[in-house]
Amino acid sequence: MRDIRPPFHDPAVESAFAAFPATARDGLLALRRLIFETAAQTAGVGRIEETLKWGQPAYLTPETKSGSTLRLGIPKSGGFAIYAHCQTTILSDFRAIFPDGFTYEGNRGIHFDSGASLPLDKLRFLVAGALTYHRR
């Protein structure tokens, strides 16, 4: 897979990443990279818009409207997380494939410990599912 490290186009998003605790920032940046890489390799997704929603970096498919928003953030319990819209089946579908090895927050998110190695090969399924959710 090509390593895509897109520049920040929105200074507010860049500031949000800079404000994350250093212990979580690397994991969040890895998830950000995964979102852009997966979008670039998934037909019909189009350009990814990176913005802030509820103060968290959020990823949308504004041109194709193929996907549901993904967000990145810091849960109250610490570490870092990726969030999907809780009224979709994105996380329940992912959990059906990968029931073990992840810390799920219901149908809302997956939590990771700071410094943890991310199973990017598995998480790619989650991201692709979110980016193509409305094409089902």
PDB file of C-alpha atoms in Angstrom:
ATOM      1  CA  MET A   1       0.000   0.000   0.000  1.00  0.00           C
ATOM      2  CA  ARG A   2       1.169   3.474  -0.866  1.00  0.00           C
ATOM      3  CA  ASP A   3       1.996   5.622   2.171  1.00  0.00           C
ATOM      4  CA  ILE A   4      -0.139   8.741   1.779  1.00  0.00           C
ATOM      5  CA  ARG A   5       0.534  11.586   4.187  1.00  0.00           C
ATOM      6  CA  PRO A   6      -1.769  14.323   3.025  1.00  0.00           C
ATOM      7  CA  PRO A   7      -1.051  17.823   4.190  1.00  0.00           C
ATOM      8  CA  PHE A   8      -3.520  19.520   6.455  1.00  0.00           C
ATOM      9  CA  HIS A   9      -5.725  21.918   4.475  1.00  0.00           C
ATOM     10  CA  ASP A  10      -7.675  23.154   7.474  1.00  0.00           C
ATOM     11  CA  PRO A  11      -5.601  24.899  10.169  1.00  0.00           C
ATOM     12  CA  ALA A  12      -8.271  24.049  12.775  1.00  0.00           C
ATOM     13  CA  VAL A  13      -7.852  20.321  12.076  1.00  0.00           C
ATOM     14  CA  GLU A  14      -4.078  20.627  12.241  1.00  0.00           C
ATOM     15  CA  SER A  15      -4.429  22.435  15.577  1.00  0.00           C
ATOM     16  CA  ALA A  16      -6.718  19.679  16.869  1.00  0.00           C
ATOM     17  CA  PHE A  17      -4.054  17.070  16.107  1.00  0.00           C
ATOM     18  CA  ALA A  18      -1.368  19.231  17.716  1.00  0.00           C
ATOM     19  CA  ALA A  19      -3.518  19.486  20.855  1.00  0.00           C
ATOM     20  CA  PHE A  20      -3.885  15.723  21.244  1.00  0.00           C
ATOM     21  CA  PRO A  21      -1.666  14.185  23.926  1.00  0.00           C
ATOM     22  CA  ALA A  22       1.630  13.078  22.399  1.00  0.00           C
ATOM     23  CA  THR A  23       0.971   9.533  23.631  1.00  0.00           C
ATOM     24  CA  ALA A  24      -2.149   9.281  21.437  1.00  0.00           C
ATOM     25  CA  ARG A  25      -1.152  11.491  18.496  1.00  0.00           C
ATOM     26  CA  ASP A  26       0.884   8.848  16.620  1.00  0.00           C
ATOM     27  CA  GLY A  27      -2.018   6.395  16.679  1.00  0.00           C
ATOM     28  CA  LEU A  28      -4.480   9.052  15.554  1.00  0.00           C
ATOM     29  CA  LEU A  29      -2.167  10.098  12.715  1.00  0.00           C
ATOM     30  CA  ALA A  30      -1.868   6.435  11.672  1.00  0.00           C
ATOM     31  CA  LEU A  31      -5.680   6.192  11.542  1.00  0.00           C
ATOM     32  CA  ARG A  32      -5.820   9.449   9.551  1.00  0.00           C
ATOM     33  CA  ARG A  33      -3.316   8.037   7.056  1.00  0.00           C
ATOM     34  CA  LEU A  34      -5.336   4.813   6.814  1.00  0.00           C
ATOM     35  CA  ILE A  35      -8.502   6.769   5.987  1.00  0.00           C
ATOM     36  CA  PHE A  36      -6.821   8.664   3.143  1.00  0.00           C
ATOM     37  CA  GLU A  37      -5.030   5.555   1.824  1.00  0.00           C
ATOM     38  CA  THR A  38      -8.211   3.478   1.866  1.00  0.00           C
ATOM     39  CA  ALA A  39     -10.185   6.237   0.152  1.00  0.00           C
ATOM     40  CA  ALA A  40      -7.560   6.516  -2.596  1.00  0.00           C
ATOM     41  CA  GLN A  41      -7.758   2.777  -3.252  1.00  0.00           C
ATOM     42  CA  THR A  42     -11.523   2.322  -3.023  1.00  0.00           C
ATOM     43  CA  ALA A  43     -13.473   2.911  -6.229  1.00  0.00           C
ATOM     44  CA  GLY A  44     -16.295   5.416  -6.047  1.00  0.00           C
ATOM     45  CA  VAL A  45     -15.252   7.130  -2.815  1.00  0.00           C
ATOM     46  CA  GLY A  46     -13.774  10.300  -4.308  1.00  0.00           C
ATOM     47  CA  ARG A  47     -12.135  13.120  -2.407  1.00  0.00           C
ATOM     48  CA  ILE A  48     -12.084  12.999   1.376  1.00  0.00           C
ATOM     49  CA  GLU A  49     -13.000  16.163   3.239  1.00  0.00           C
ATOM     50  CA  GLU A  50     -11.272  16.586   6.580  1.00  0.00           C
ATOM     51  CA  THR A  51     -13.040  18.915   8.979  1.00  0.00           C
ATOM     52  CA  LEU A  52     -13.980  19.180  12.653  1.00  0.00           C
ATOM     53  CA  LYS A  53     -17.231  17.825  14.071  1.00  0.00           C
ATOM     54  CA  TRP A  54     -17.798  18.199  17.805  1.00  0.00           C
ATOM     55  CA  GLY A  55     -14.166  19.359  18.015  1.00  0.00           C
ATOM     56  CA  GLN A  56     -12.872  16.078  16.572  1.00  0.00           C
ATOM     57  CA  PRO A  57     -11.259  15.440  13.171  1.00  0.00           C
ATOM     58  CA  ALA A  58     -13.982  14.094  10.884  1.00  0.00           C
ATOM     59  CA  TYR A  59     -13.768  12.488   7.433  1.00  0.00           C
ATOM     60  CA  LEU A  60     -16.544  12.786   4.846  1.00  0.00           C
ATOM     61  CA  THR A  61     -17.116  11.937   1.178  1.00  0.00           C
ATOM     62  CA  PRO A  62     -18.699  15.212  -0.022  1.00  0.00           C
ATOM     63  CA  GLU A  63     -18.524  14.645  -3.770  1.00  0.00           C
ATOM     64  CA  THR A  64     -19.841  11.094  -4.014  1.00  0.00           C
ATOM     65  CA  LYS A  65     -21.735  10.979  -0.695  1.00  0.00           C
ATOM     66  CA  SER A  66     -20.770   7.296  -0.691  1.00  0.00           C
ATOM     67  CA  GLY A  67     -19.783   7.178   2.953  1.00  0.00           C
ATOM     68  CA  SER A  68     -20.760   7.864   6.498  1.00  0.00           C
ATOM     69  CA  THR A  69     -18.622  10.160   8.629  1.00  0.00           C
ATOM     70  CA  LEU A  70     -15.678   8.767  10.582  1.00  0.00           C
ATOM     71  CA  ARG A  71     -14.232  10.753  13.500  1.00  0.00           C
ATOM     72  CA  LEU A  72     -11.021  10.451  15.497  1.00  0.00           C
ATOM     73  CA  GLY A  73     -10.702  11.413  19.124  1.00  0.00           C
ATOM     74  CA  ILE A  74      -9.735  10.798  22.710  1.00  0.00           C
ATOM     75  CA  PRO A  75     -12.233   8.878  24.861  1.00  0.00           C
ATOM     76  CA  LYS A  76     -12.725   9.853  28.495  1.00  0.00           C
ATOM     77  CA  SER A  77     -11.056   6.572  29.499  1.00  0.00           C
ATOM     78  CA  GLY A  78      -7.829   7.626  27.749  1.00  0.00           C
ATOM     79  CA  GLY A  79      -5.995   6.264  24.742  1.00  0.00           C
ATOM     80  CA  PHE A  80      -7.537   7.163  21.393  1.00  0.00           C
ATOM     81  CA  ALA A  81     -10.482   6.065  19.274  1.00  0.00           C
ATOM     82  CA  ILE A  82     -12.130   5.922  15.883  1.00  0.00           C
ATOM     83  CA  TYR A  83     -15.852   6.656  15.825  1.00  0.00           C
ATOM     84  CA  ALA A  84     -18.633   5.893  13.348  1.00  0.00           C
ATOM     85  CA  HIS A  85     -22.203   7.171  13.312  1.00  0.00           C
ATOM     86  CA  CYS A  86     -23.995   5.132  15.987  1.00  0.00           C
ATOM     87  CA  GLN A  87     -27.212   4.773  13.960  1.00  0.00           C
ATOM     88  CA  THR A  88     -25.415   2.885  11.176  1.00  0.00           C
ATOM     89  CA  THR A  89     -24.367  -0.757  11.078  1.00  0.00           C
ATOM     90  CA  ILE A  90     -20.711   0.130  10.381  1.00  0.00           C
ATOM     91  CA  LEU A  91     -19.385  -1.048  13.738  1.00  0.00           C
ATOM     92  CA  SER A  92     -21.788  -3.948  14.180  1.00  0.00           C
ATOM     93  CA  ASP A  93     -20.823  -5.235  10.713  1.00  0.00           C
ATOM     94  CA  PHE A  94     -17.136  -4.908  11.603  1.00  0.00           C
ATOM     95  CA  ARG A  95     -17.676  -6.553  14.987  1.00  0.00           C
ATOM     96  CA  ALA A  96     -19.388  -9.520  13.280  1.00  0.00           C
ATOM     97  CA  ILE A  97     -16.178 -10.104  11.283  1.00  0.00           C
ATOM     98  CA  PHE A  98     -13.739  -9.261  14.104  1.00  0.00           C
ATOM     99  CA  PRO A  99     -15.489  -9.967  17.425  1.00  0.00           C
ATOM    100  CA  ASP A 100     -12.243 -10.259  19.380  1.00  0.00           C
ATOM    101  CA  GLY A 101      -9.127  -8.168  19.699  1.00  0.00           C
ATOM    102  CA  PHE A 102     -10.829  -4.770  19.829  1.00  0.00           C
ATOM    103  CA  THR A 103     -12.323  -2.659  22.605  1.00  0.00           C
ATOM    104  CA  TYR A 104     -15.726  -1.656  21.269  1.00  0.00           C
ATOM    105  CA  GLU A 105     -17.852   1.197  22.574  1.00  0.00           C
ATOM    106  CA  GLY A 106     -21.211  -0.176  21.466  1.00  0.00           C
ATOM    107  CA  ASN A 107     -22.048   0.817  17.879  1.00  0.00           C
ATOM    108  CA  ARG A 108     -20.157   4.062  18.308  1.00  0.00           C
ATOM    109  CA  GLY A 109     -16.406   3.478  18.448  1.00  0.00           C
ATOM    110  CA  ILE A 110     -13.306   1.395  18.891  1.00  0.00           C
ATOM    111  CA  HIS A 111     -10.840   2.367  21.605  1.00  0.00           C
ATOM    112  CA  PHE A 112      -7.093   1.806  21.482  1.00  0.00           C
ATOM    113  CA  ASP A 113      -4.436   2.054  24.170  1.00  0.00           C
ATOM    114  CA  SER A 114      -1.858   4.764  23.586  1.00  0.00           C
ATOM    115  CA  GLY A 115       1.254   3.290  22.035  1.00  0.00           C
ATOM    116  CA  ALA A 116      -0.602   0.149  20.933  1.00  0.00           C
ATOM    117  CA  SER A 117       0.238  -1.431  17.604  1.00  0.00           C
ATOM    118  CA  LEU A 118      -2.733  -0.953  15.281  1.00  0.00           C
ATOM    119  CA  PRO A 119      -3.989  -3.897  13.202  1.00  0.00           C
ATOM    120  CA  LEU A 120      -4.254  -1.730  10.086  1.00  0.00           C
ATOM    121  CA  ASP A 121      -5.076  -4.693   7.827  1.00  0.00           C
ATOM    122  CA  LYS A 122      -8.253  -5.325   9.850  1.00  0.00           C
ATOM    123  CA  LEU A 123      -9.088  -1.664  10.390  1.00  0.00           C
ATOM    124  CA  ARG A 124      -8.963  -1.150   6.614  1.00  0.00           C
ATOM    125  CA  PHE A 125     -12.249  -3.163   6.474  1.00  0.00           C
ATOM    126  CA  LEU A 126     -13.844  -0.750   8.947  1.00  0.00           C
ATOM    127  CA  VAL A 127     -12.702   2.331   7.026  1.00  0.00           C
ATOM    128  CA  ALA A 128     -13.727   0.936   3.633  1.00  0.00           C
ATOM    129  CA  GLY A 129     -17.127  -0.024   5.057  1.00  0.00           C
ATOM    130  CA  ALA A 130     -17.662   3.495   6.380  1.00  0.00           C
ATOM    131  CA  LEU A 131     -16.469   5.184   3.169  1.00  0.00           C
ATOM    132  CA  THR A 132     -18.862   3.092   1.047  1.00  0.00           C
ATOM    133  CA  TYR A 133     -21.733   2.762   3.517  1.00  0.00           C
ATOM    134  CA  HIS A 134     -24.351   4.560   1.378  1.00  0.00           C
ATOM    135  CA  ARG A 135     -23.524   2.536  -1.736  1.00  0.00           C
ATOM    136  CA  ARG A 136     -24.992  -0.665  -0.271  1.00  0.00           C
TER     137      ARG A 136
END
